[in-house]
Structure formats: C-alpha cells, structure tokens
Amino acid sequence: MIAEPSPQLIFGEVLFDVFPDGQRVLGGAPFNVAWNLHQLGEPVCFVGGVGDDPAGAEVQARMEAIGMDARGLYRHPEAPTGEVRVELARGEPSYTIVPDQAYDDLPAAWADALPASTPLLYHGTLALRRGNHDLLARLSERAGHRFVDVNLRDPWYTRDTTLDLIRDADVVKLNQDELATLVPGAADDEAETALLEQAGIRQALVVTAGAGGAIIRTVNGERFAAPAPPVPELRDAVGAGDAFASVVLLGMRQDWGWPTTLERALAFAAAVCTLQGATSDDPGFYQDARNSWD
C-alpha cells in the first residue's frame, strides 16, 4: 500500500466579512489558501480557531461539504468566530478587524491533534497579533519548510514584530506597499535585497504588485519578474493574492521551478478575479487550472 503524502499545514485566521446589508462572506487569507489548495488536489490541513457558535459550525460544514480536512479546526469555548466588519462610504469599503476572536487564541497543545510532520507550513501574520506564538513554534518544529504571507492590517502590527515573524522563513510573500513599510526609504530592488538579508530568508522573497504582476528574488541573486495577465471578465480582485500564494505553495511542493511557478500563480490569480469573492465551490473552476498545467 502506498502511503498518502503528508499534508501541508495552513495556519491562521478564518473569518466572515460582514457587510452593512447583513451579507456574510467566508474568508481569511490562510483559509482561502487552504481552500484553494484542497480544490487543486493538494493534501492540506487548515489549522485555525472558530467559536462554539453557529458561525463556527458553518465553517466546519462548508469544509466538510468539499471534503476538506477539518481536524485542525479548533472550537474555542469562549471567543466568537472571527469577523471583519465592512463599511461602505460612497462605494469605497473600509474594514474593522474585530479583536479577541477565536482565531487569536489556540492552545499550543492543539499541535498534538495535527500531523506529526509536514513538508511545508504556511502562516500569515494577523493570527499572531496577540497570541498563538507557542503553537506556531511547535508547528514550525515539524515543518520541512516555512512560508510566511505578510498581511499588514492596522492597527494590528508593528514593523519590528513583523520582521521577527518572517525571520528565517524559507519563503516570504508580501506586496509592494508592505515591502516599503518593512524597508522604508529604499527603491524596490534595494528593498528586496535588504529584506532578504535582514530577515535571514532562506530561499526567496515574493513581491506582488496587483495588476503590475509580481517578482521572485532568490537568495542566489536570481530575480524573476512577470506581468499580470489581462482579465477580460473582471468581477473583483478579492482573494487574488491568496490565489497567487496557493499556487506558489503548489509549485514548491511539485518542484516546478520559480519561473514556471510565477507564471502559473499569476494566471490563477487572474482567474480568481473572474469570480465574485476569493474562492469557488465549483470543482470545474479548479480543474480548468490543473488542465492548463498538464
């Protein structure tokens, strides 16, 4: 019997975006990444906290409906399932990231419920704004590689704490604005090199620029850049960065090489921009992406 491959561990927030009209959209960058990877056929275990409430039950039901591994979903006995409150002013959204949510407070012992080893651990930065550091340390010990997806959200970060979180990661992904925040006053090329060195990044730095595409700079001095493909049927860009990260993780797992990984990640992010929202329940959407890679 051939053993199933160990899943990637995707650690971080799962939450609902709540709009003024009462609409609730399931998301959270790490959860979106885990969902995409699962739908793309990659073994994955999402690790995050939900409340012992109807919203938490909905998260679990949504995961189970598509066959996602739900063993890493911690039901917090007191804190509620995460929310981001969205306000609209003349059509422009603003966001309130609610404090003291279930995803903020997972016990370190929760690691005992998870796979003993993983080829790759992905985590963001928001779910580490006030806790979870002991759990992260235990998860990092069992990971072959660590991928950090920087998500700077006011007022829940400082430059120094963010630099600590990315230190010694194998791969770090962030956008141009976040790069400028962590390495202020430097041109892009200089900032990329400085962050690689300052944070002790072991493999590569990935910098996204929305419609401007993305670059991957390696510790060996290679720099790969590509433009974003056009999106003729643009719906919204929600979750495009999470889609991009998903395919970078898949490329690392399958040894595609950085140029191929960059091209495919940008193409998949563009495809997600044709959706309303960050993910899809339709397996055909993900099958189309896989077919384009064969």
Short mmCIF file of C-alpha atoms in Angstrom, two decimals:
data_model
loop_
_atom_site.label_atom_id
_atom_site.label_comp_id
_atom_site.label_asym_id
_atom_site.label_seq_id
_atom_site.Cartn_x
_atom_site.Cartn_y
_atom_site.Cartn_z
CA MET A 1 0.00 0.00 0.00
CA ILE A 2 1.33 3.43 -0.96
CA ALA A 3 1.17 5.90 1.93
CA GLU A 4 -0.68 9.14 1.30
CA PRO A 5 1.58 12.21 1.21
CA SER A 6 1.72 14.34 4.33
CA PRO A 7 -0.49 17.43 4.09
CA GLN A 8 0.75 20.97 4.08
CA LEU A 9 -0.27 22.78 7.27
CA ILE A 10 -2.01 26.12 6.65
CA PHE A 11 -2.23 28.08 9.89
CA GLY A 12 -4.11 31.31 10.52
CA GLU A 13 -7.41 33.11 10.55
CA VAL A 14 -10.78 32.01 9.27
CA LEU A 15 -13.48 34.67 9.47
CA PHE A 16 -16.56 36.20 7.90
CA ASP A 17 -16.61 39.56 6.14
CA VAL A 18 -19.86 41.12 7.35
CA PHE A 19 -21.42 43.83 5.15
CA PRO A 20 -23.89 46.56 6.17
CA ASP A 21 -26.77 44.73 4.45
CA GLY A 22 -26.07 41.64 6.56
CA GLN A 23 -24.30 39.65 3.84
CA ARG A 24 -21.60 37.38 5.27
CA VAL A 25 -18.72 36.08 3.13
CA LEU A 26 -16.45 33.32 4.41
CA GLY A 27 -12.74 34.08 4.12
CA GLY A 28 -9.49 34.93 5.84
CA ALA A 29 -6.28 34.75 3.81
CA PRO A 30 -4.97 31.44 5.24
CA PHE A 31 -8.39 29.83 4.96
CA ASN A 32 -8.64 30.93 1.32
CA VAL A 33 -5.20 29.45 0.64
CA ALA A 34 -6.17 26.14 2.26
CA TRP A 35 -9.46 26.02 0.33
CA ASN A 36 -7.72 26.67 -2.99
CA LEU A 37 -5.01 24.08 -2.36
CA HIS A 38 -7.59 21.44 -1.45
CA GLN A 39 -9.64 22.21 -4.55
CA LEU A 40 -6.47 21.98 -6.65
CA GLY A 41 -5.91 18.45 -5.35
CA GLU A 42 -3.17 19.17 -2.80
CA PRO A 43 -3.27 17.41 0.61
CA VAL A 44 -3.77 20.19 3.14
CA CYS A 45 -4.76 20.59 6.77
CA PHE A 46 -6.10 24.00 7.84
CA VAL A 47 -5.23 24.99 11.42
CA GLY A 48 -7.33 27.76 12.93
CA GLY A 49 -9.88 28.67 15.56
CA VAL A 50 -13.63 29.15 15.36
CA GLY A 51 -16.15 29.79 18.09
CA ASP A 52 -18.54 27.29 19.62
CA ASP A 53 -21.30 29.15 17.79
CA PRO A 54 -23.42 28.89 14.62
CA ALA A 55 -20.75 30.66 12.55
CA GLY A 56 -18.16 28.11 13.66
CA ALA A 57 -20.50 25.27 12.78
CA GLU A 58 -20.98 26.84 9.36
CA VAL A 59 -17.23 26.95 8.75
CA GLN A 60 -16.92 23.26 9.59
CA ALA A 61 -19.92 22.36 7.43
CA ARG A 62 -18.51 24.29 4.47
CA MET A 63 -15.18 22.49 4.83
CA GLU A 64 -16.78 19.07 5.10
CA ALA A 65 -19.03 19.78 2.10
CA ILE A 66 -15.98 19.86 -0.20
CA GLY A 67 -14.08 17.14 1.68
CA MET A 68 -11.54 19.41 3.40
CA ASP A 69 -9.56 18.02 6.33
CA ALA A 70 -11.21 19.62 9.38
CA ARG A 71 -9.15 18.03 12.15
CA GLY A 72 -7.15 21.25 12.63
CA LEU A 73 -10.27 23.35 13.27
CA TYR A 74 -10.22 24.31 16.96
CA ARG A 75 -13.57 25.12 18.60
CA HIS A 76 -12.87 27.86 21.13
CA PRO A 77 -15.06 27.52 24.24
CA GLU A 78 -15.49 31.28 24.76
CA ALA A 79 -14.31 33.51 21.91
CA PRO A 80 -16.53 34.01 18.84
CA THR A 81 -15.81 33.03 15.26
CA GLY A 82 -13.86 35.82 13.56
CA GLU A 83 -15.49 38.78 11.86
CA VAL A 84 -14.34 41.69 9.75
CA ARG A 85 -16.94 44.44 9.57
CA VAL A 86 -17.11 46.12 6.20
CA GLU A 87 -18.44 49.67 5.90
CA LEU A 88 -19.15 51.41 2.60
CA ALA A 89 -18.80 55.18 2.11
CA ARG A 90 -19.69 56.37 -1.41
CA GLY A 91 -18.93 52.88 -2.63
CA GLU A 92 -15.47 52.67 -1.05
CA PRO A 93 -15.04 49.94 1.59
CA SER A 94 -13.33 50.28 4.94
CA TYR A 95 -12.68 47.43 7.34
CA THR A 96 -12.79 46.90 11.07
CA ILE A 97 -10.90 43.77 12.12
CA VAL A 98 -12.62 42.79 15.34
CA PRO A 99 -10.32 41.93 18.30
CA ASP A 100 -10.42 38.90 20.61
CA GLN A 101 -11.65 36.37 18.09
CA ALA A 102 -11.40 32.58 18.21
CA TYR A 103 -8.55 32.54 15.70
CA ASP A 104 -6.43 34.66 18.08
CA ASP A 105 -6.24 32.05 20.82
CA LEU A 106 -5.35 28.44 20.04
CA PRO A 107 -3.59 26.42 22.75
CA ALA A 108 -0.10 25.15 21.99
CA ALA A 109 -1.31 21.64 22.85
CA TRP A 110 -3.58 21.78 19.81
CA ALA A 111 -0.49 20.74 17.85
CA ASP A 112 -0.97 17.23 19.27
CA ALA A 113 -4.12 16.86 17.16
CA LEU A 114 -2.22 17.57 13.95
CA PRO A 115 0.09 15.59 11.65
CA ALA A 116 3.48 14.91 13.24
CA SER A 117 5.34 16.17 10.17
CA THR A 118 4.59 18.35 7.20
CA PRO A 119 6.59 19.22 4.10
CA LEU A 120 5.53 22.85 4.40
CA LEU A 121 3.97 25.18 6.96
CA TYR A 122 2.18 28.31 5.71
CA HIS A 123 1.14 31.08 8.07
CA GLY A 124 0.19 34.72 7.86
CA THR A 125 0.74 37.47 10.40
CA LEU A 126 -2.75 38.56 11.51
CA ALA A 127 -3.48 35.47 13.62
CA LEU A 128 -0.25 36.17 15.52
CA ARG A 129 -1.25 39.71 16.53
CA ARG A 130 -1.72 38.81 20.21
CA GLY A 131 -1.08 35.10 20.74
CA ASN A 132 -0.56 31.68 19.12
CA HIS A 133 3.23 32.02 19.22
CA ASP A 134 3.76 28.84 21.24
CA LEU A 135 1.59 26.91 18.81
CA LEU A 136 3.50 28.38 15.86
CA ALA A 137 6.79 27.27 17.41
CA ARG A 138 5.51 23.71 17.75
CA LEU A 139 4.21 23.65 14.20
CA SER A 140 7.48 25.06 12.86
CA GLU A 141 9.45 22.25 14.51
CA ARG A 142 7.66 19.64 12.39
CA ALA A 143 7.82 21.51 9.07
CA GLY A 144 10.29 20.90 6.29
CA HIS A 145 9.85 24.48 5.04
CA ARG A 146 8.07 27.62 6.27
CA PHE A 147 6.22 30.10 4.06
CA VAL A 148 5.10 33.43 5.58
CA ASP A 149 2.42 35.51 3.90
CA VAL A 150 2.66 39.05 5.28
CA ASN A 151 -0.72 40.75 5.81
CA LEU A 152 -0.26 44.13 7.50
CA ARG A 153 -3.57 45.34 8.91
CA ASP A 154 -3.78 48.48 11.03
CA PRO A 155 -3.53 48.66 13.97
CA TRP A 156 -2.53 45.02 14.44
CA TYR A 157 1.17 45.06 13.60
CA THR A 158 4.47 46.78 14.16
CA ARG A 159 7.45 46.72 11.85
CA ASP A 160 9.66 45.02 14.46
CA THR A 161 7.17 42.26 15.33
CA THR A 162 6.58 41.56 11.64
CA LEU A 163 10.31 41.27 10.98
CA ASP A 164 10.51 38.79 13.88
CA LEU A 165 7.71 36.69 12.38
CA ILE A 166 9.38 36.38 8.98
CA ARG A 167 12.88 35.77 10.32
CA ASP A 168 14.48 32.56 8.98
CA ALA A 169 11.44 31.68 6.85
CA ASP A 170 12.17 29.80 3.65
CA VAL A 171 9.86 31.98 1.54
CA VAL A 172 8.18 35.29 2.37
CA LYS A 173 5.39 36.82 0.29
CA LEU A 174 4.22 40.43 0.58
CA ASN A 175 3.02 43.26 -1.63
CA GLN A 176 4.86 46.40 -2.72
CA ASP A 177 3.30 48.57 -0.01
CA GLU A 178 4.23 46.08 2.69
CA LEU A 179 7.79 45.90 1.37
CA ALA A 180 8.02 49.69 1.61
CA THR A 181 6.71 49.54 5.19
CA LEU A 182 9.29 46.97 6.28
CA VAL A 183 12.18 48.58 4.36
CA PRO A 184 11.32 52.29 4.22
CA GLY A 185 13.12 54.77 2.00
CA ALA A 186 14.64 52.25 -0.43
CA ALA A 187 13.97 51.57 -4.10
CA ASP A 188 12.26 48.26 -4.83
CA ASP A 189 15.42 46.45 -5.92
CA GLU A 190 17.38 47.63 -2.89
CA ALA A 191 14.49 46.90 -0.54
CA GLU A 192 14.18 43.33 -1.82
CA THR A 193 17.87 42.63 -1.20
CA ALA A 194 17.80 44.33 2.19
CA LEU A 195 14.80 42.34 3.42
CA LEU A 196 16.30 39.05 2.28
CA GLU A 197 19.41 39.82 4.31
CA GLN A 198 17.79 41.45 7.36
CA ALA A 199 15.25 38.67 7.86
CA GLY A 200 17.59 35.80 7.03
CA ILE A 201 15.16 34.46 4.42
CA ARG A 202 16.46 31.10 3.26
CA GLN A 203 15.11 30.68 -0.27
CA ALA A 204 13.15 33.52 -1.82
CA LEU A 205 11.19 36.73 -1.45
CA VAL A 206 7.96 37.10 -3.43
CA VAL A 207 6.61 40.61 -4.06
CA THR A 208 3.21 41.16 -5.68
CA ALA A 209 2.09 44.36 -7.38
CA GLY A 210 -1.55 43.75 -8.31
CA ALA A 211 -2.11 44.47 -11.99
CA GLY A 212 1.64 45.12 -12.24
CA GLY A 213 2.42 41.42 -11.79
CA ALA A 214 4.99 40.03 -9.38
CA ILE A 215 8.64 39.23 -8.85
CA ILE A 216 10.52 36.42 -7.13
CA ARG A 217 14.02 37.20 -5.86
CA THR A 218 16.10 34.29 -4.60
CA VAL A 219 18.95 34.22 -2.11
CA ASN A 220 21.19 33.17 -5.02
CA GLY A 221 20.71 36.54 -6.67
CA GLU A 222 18.21 35.45 -9.31
CA ARG A 223 15.26 37.76 -10.00
CA PHE A 224 12.26 36.62 -11.98
CA ALA A 225 9.56 39.13 -12.98
CA ALA A 226 6.34 38.74 -14.92
CA PRO A 227 3.33 40.95 -15.67
CA ALA A 228 -0.18 40.05 -14.62
CA PRO A 229 -2.21 38.60 -17.48
CA PRO A 230 -5.27 40.57 -18.63
CA VAL A 231 -8.64 39.77 -17.04
CA PRO A 232 -11.32 40.42 -19.70
CA GLU A 233 -14.21 39.46 -17.38
CA LEU A 234 -13.07 41.11 -14.15
CA ARG A 235 -15.53 40.72 -11.25
CA ASP A 236 -13.34 41.74 -8.31
CA ALA A 237 -9.77 41.27 -7.05
CA VAL A 238 -10.82 39.82 -3.68
CA GLY A 239 -8.57 36.87 -2.85
CA ALA A 240 -6.23 37.32 -5.81
CA GLY A 241 -3.19 37.44 -3.52
CA ASP A 242 -4.37 34.32 -1.70
CA ALA A 243 -4.83 32.53 -5.02
CA PHE A 244 -1.31 33.55 -6.02
CA ALA A 245 0.11 32.21 -2.73
CA SER A 246 -1.73 28.91 -3.18
CA VAL A 247 -0.02 28.21 -6.48
CA VAL A 248 3.39 29.27 -5.19
CA LEU A 249 2.97 26.67 -2.44
CA LEU A 250 1.93 24.09 -5.01
CA GLY A 251 4.92 24.92 -7.18
CA MET A 252 7.27 24.50 -4.24
CA ARG A 253 5.73 21.13 -3.43
CA GLN A 254 5.94 19.91 -7.02
CA ASP A 255 9.33 21.43 -7.88
CA TRP A 256 8.11 23.46 -10.85
CA GLY A 257 10.95 25.97 -10.57
CA TRP A 258 10.50 29.67 -9.90
CA PRO A 259 9.79 30.94 -13.46
CA THR A 260 7.05 28.35 -14.06
CA THR A 261 5.63 28.86 -10.58
CA LEU A 262 5.46 32.63 -11.10
CA GLU A 263 3.67 32.31 -14.45
CA ARG A 264 1.12 29.83 -13.13
CA ALA A 265 0.49 31.75 -9.91
CA LEU A 266 -0.24 34.94 -11.83
CA ALA A 267 -2.56 33.11 -14.22
CA PHE A 268 -4.52 31.53 -11.37
CA ALA A 269 -4.79 34.85 -9.53
CA ALA A 270 -6.19 36.38 -12.72
CA ALA A 271 -8.73 33.55 -12.98
CA VAL A 272 -9.89 34.21 -9.41
CA CYS A 273 -10.54 37.82 -10.41
CA THR A 274 -13.35 36.49 -12.64
CA LEU A 275 -15.14 35.18 -9.52
CA GLN A 276 -17.23 37.14 -7.07
CA GLY A 277 -15.13 36.58 -3.96
CA ALA A 278 -11.95 34.72 -3.15
CA THR A 279 -12.82 31.06 -3.73
CA SER A 280 -15.24 28.81 -5.57
CA ASP A 281 -17.37 25.80 -4.64
CA ASP A 282 -17.20 24.69 -8.28
CA PRO A 283 -14.59 21.94 -8.78
CA GLY A 284 -14.62 22.68 -12.51
CA PHE A 285 -13.04 26.08 -11.90
CA TYR A 286 -10.02 24.39 -10.30
CA GLN A 287 -9.95 21.58 -12.85
CA ASP A 288 -9.54 24.16 -15.60
CA ALA A 289 -6.44 25.47 -13.82
CA ARG A 290 -4.97 22.00 -13.40
CA ASN A 291 -5.65 21.17 -17.06
CA SER A 292 -3.69 24.25 -18.13
CA TRP A 293 -0.65 22.97 -16.22
CA ASP A 294 -0.61 19.46 -17.70
#
